[in-house]
mmCIF file of C-alpha atoms in Angstrom:
data_model
loop_
_atom_site.group_PDB
_atom_site.id
_atom_site.type_symbol
_atom_site.label_atom_id
_atom_site.label_comp_id
_atom_site.label_asym_id
_atom_site.label_seq_id
_atom_site.Cartn_x
_atom_site.Cartn_y
_atom_site.Cartn_z
ATOM 1 C CA MET A 1 121.750 28.749 155.612
ATOM 2 C CA GLU A 2 124.279 29.231 158.460
ATOM 3 C CA LYS A 3 125.406 32.630 159.691
ATOM 4 C CA VAL A 4 127.867 34.219 157.238
ATOM 5 C CA THR A 5 130.705 36.250 158.787
ATOM 6 C CA PRO A 6 131.575 39.727 157.415
ATOM 7 C CA GLU A 7 134.841 38.273 156.132
ATOM 8 C CA GLU A 8 133.056 35.516 154.243
ATOM 9 C CA GLN A 9 130.660 38.046 152.835
ATOM 10 C CA GLN A 10 133.515 40.226 151.563
ATOM 11 C CA GLN A 11 135.266 37.212 150.094
ATOM 12 C CA SER A 12 132.072 36.064 148.352
ATOM 13 C CA ILE A 13 131.395 39.459 146.855
ATOM 14 C CA GLU A 14 135.043 39.613 145.678
ATOM 15 C CA ALA A 15 134.716 36.176 144.122
ATOM 16 C CA PHE A 16 131.749 37.307 142.040
ATOM 17 C CA GLN A 17 133.470 40.632 141.191
ATOM 18 C CA SER A 18 136.500 38.674 139.927
ATOM 19 C CA VAL A 19 134.260 36.530 137.661
ATOM 20 C CA ILE A 20 132.581 39.601 136.349
ATOM 21 C CA ARG A 21 135.886 41.392 135.599
ATOM 22 C CA LYS A 22 137.341 38.341 133.937
ATOM 23 C CA SER A 23 134.263 37.817 131.829
ATOM 24 C CA GLU A 24 134.026 41.355 130.758
ATOM 25 C CA ASN A 25 137.723 41.351 129.717
ATOM 26 C CA ALA A 26 137.261 38.117 127.820
ATOM 27 C CA LEU A 27 134.223 39.462 125.970
ATOM 28 C CA VAL A 28 136.305 42.364 124.560
ATOM 29 C CA SER A 29 138.433 39.862 122.571
ATOM 30 C CA MET A 30 135.650 37.521 121.448
ATOM 31 C CA LYS A 31 133.774 37.510 118.187
ATOM 32 C CA SER A 32 130.323 39.023 118.652
ATOM 33 C CA GLY A 33 127.423 36.618 118.206
ATOM 34 C CA SER A 34 129.317 33.445 118.453
ATOM 35 C CA ALA A 35 128.156 30.558 120.635
ATOM 36 C CA GLN A 36 131.029 31.119 123.096
ATOM 37 C CA THR A 37 130.233 34.833 123.290
ATOM 38 C CA LYS A 38 126.616 34.035 124.036
ATOM 39 C CA LEU A 39 127.562 31.455 126.773
ATOM 40 C CA LEU A 40 129.955 33.935 128.304
ATOM 41 C CA GLU A 41 127.296 36.670 128.294
ATOM 42 C CA LYS A 42 124.872 34.368 130.010
ATOM 43 C CA ARG A 43 127.483 33.574 132.678
ATOM 44 C CA LEU A 44 128.243 37.305 133.119
ATOM 45 C CA ARG A 45 124.529 38.072 133.690
ATOM 46 C CA ALA A 46 124.342 35.233 136.233
ATOM 47 C CA ALA A 47 127.405 36.546 138.058
ATOM 48 C CA ARG A 48 126.087 40.008 138.209
ATOM 49 C CA ILE A 49 122.747 38.729 139.602
ATOM 50 C CA GLY A 50 124.663 36.544 142.070
ATOM 51 C CA GLU A 51 126.681 39.473 143.341
ATOM 52 C CA GLY A 52 123.636 41.671 143.499
ATOM 53 C CA LEU A 53 121.698 39.015 145.326
ATOM 54 C CA LEU A 54 124.335 38.453 148.027
ATOM 55 C CA THR A 55 124.728 42.259 148.480
ATOM 56 C CA ALA A 56 120.968 42.816 148.644
ATOM 57 C CA ARG A 57 120.471 39.932 151.033
ATOM 58 C CA TRP A 58 123.237 41.031 153.460
ATOM 59 C CA GLU A 59 122.155 44.680 153.364
ATOM 60 C CA GLY A 60 118.427 43.882 153.749
ATOM 61 C CA LYS A 61 117.517 45.315 150.344
ATOM 62 C CA GLU A 62 115.441 44.005 147.454
ATOM 63 C CA LEU A 63 117.047 42.847 144.227
ATOM 64 C CA ASP A 64 115.343 44.373 141.118
ATOM 65 C CA VAL A 65 115.313 41.527 138.611
ATOM 66 C CA SER A 66 112.647 39.382 137.059
ATOM 67 C CA HIS A 67 111.674 35.842 138.110
ATOM 68 C CA GLU A 68 112.915 34.587 134.752
ATOM 69 C CA GLU A 69 116.323 36.246 135.344
ATOM 70 C CA LEU A 70 116.611 34.658 138.718
ATOM 71 C CA VAL A 71 115.692 31.193 137.325
ATOM 72 C CA GLU A 72 118.272 31.547 134.546
ATOM 73 C CA ALA A 73 120.905 32.788 136.975
ATOM 74 C CA LYS A 74 120.293 29.843 139.313
ATOM 75 C CA GLN A 75 120.587 27.293 136.405
ATOM 76 C CA VAL A 76 123.860 28.926 135.217
ATOM 77 C CA LEU A 77 125.404 29.067 138.676
ATOM 78 C CA GLU A 78 124.404 25.443 139.403
ATOM 79 C CA GLY A 79 126.074 24.410 136.110
ATOM 80 C CA LEU A 80 129.238 26.218 137.071
ATOM 81 C CA LEU A 81 129.157 24.577 140.438
ATOM 82 C CA LEU A 82 129.290 21.206 138.747
ATOM 83 C CA MET A 83 132.400 22.255 136.821
ATOM 84 C CA LEU A 84 134.451 23.905 139.610
ATOM 85 C CA PRO A 85 135.363 20.833 141.579
ATOM 86 C CA ALA A 86 137.230 19.495 138.535
ATOM 87 C CA PHE A 87 139.409 22.630 138.541
ATOM 88 C CA LEU A 88 139.847 22.343 142.284
ATOM 89 C CA GLU A 89 141.322 18.796 141.829
ATOM 90 C CA LYS A 90 144.039 20.168 139.655
ATOM 91 C CA THR A 91 145.392 22.625 142.241
ATOM 92 C CA LYS A 92 147.855 22.113 144.933
ATOM 93 C CA PRO A 93 146.586 22.232 148.639
ATOM 94 C CA GLY A 94 147.331 25.551 150.131
ATOM 95 C CA SER A 95 147.911 27.318 146.776
ATOM 96 C CA GLY A 96 146.381 30.688 146.039
ATOM 97 C CA GLN A 97 144.522 29.256 143.029
ATOM 98 C CA ARG A 98 142.927 26.573 145.194
ATOM 99 C CA THR A 99 141.836 29.223 147.729
ATOM 100 C CA TYR A 100 140.383 31.306 144.905
ATOM 101 C CA ILE A 101 138.387 28.368 143.571
ATOM 102 C CA GLU A 102 137.182 27.359 146.991
ATOM 103 C CA ARG A 103 135.954 30.911 147.620
ATOM 104 C CA ARG A 104 134.179 30.969 144.255
ATOM 105 C CA ILE A 105 132.454 27.698 145.030
ATOM 106 C CA LYS A 106 131.286 28.990 148.416
ATOM 107 C CA ALA A 107 129.992 32.196 146.888
ATOM 108 C CA PHE A 108 128.098 30.368 144.155
ATOM 109 C CA GLN A 109 126.653 27.941 146.705
ATOM 110 C CA MET A 110 125.388 30.856 148.893
ATOM 111 C CA ALA A 111 123.804 32.508 145.903
ATOM 112 C CA VAL A 112 122.080 29.311 144.722
ATOM 113 C CA SER A 113 120.928 28.704 148.277
ATOM 114 C CA TYR A 114 119.419 32.166 148.483
ATOM 115 C CA LEU A 115 117.878 31.630 145.066
ATOM 116 C CA ASN A 116 116.212 28.402 146.326
ATOM 117 C CA GLU A 117 114.523 30.444 149.108
#
């Protein structure tokens, strides 16, 4: 993977933090135990691992999660990466929403790349 600038690192961490916040807020209003809730909880775990992975990698630390958790997070993030371009197509060039989605895509790609290593 190419060298990541401090600005790109910050933007990637913020992208994951945004996903985490939005997921936590959405869970509050969802019915416990439903299929949608379970899917969102799975995505939330993957986002937390993704953020932790990037932070650990860039700070030279170890991430304390199991191999199974890493595999699941990788699968979830790869699935989300397949969905995000469709959202990107619906945004206007130069819009804040487009920038936000582009940053999220880059953050997820970095996390998946590190998980592949």
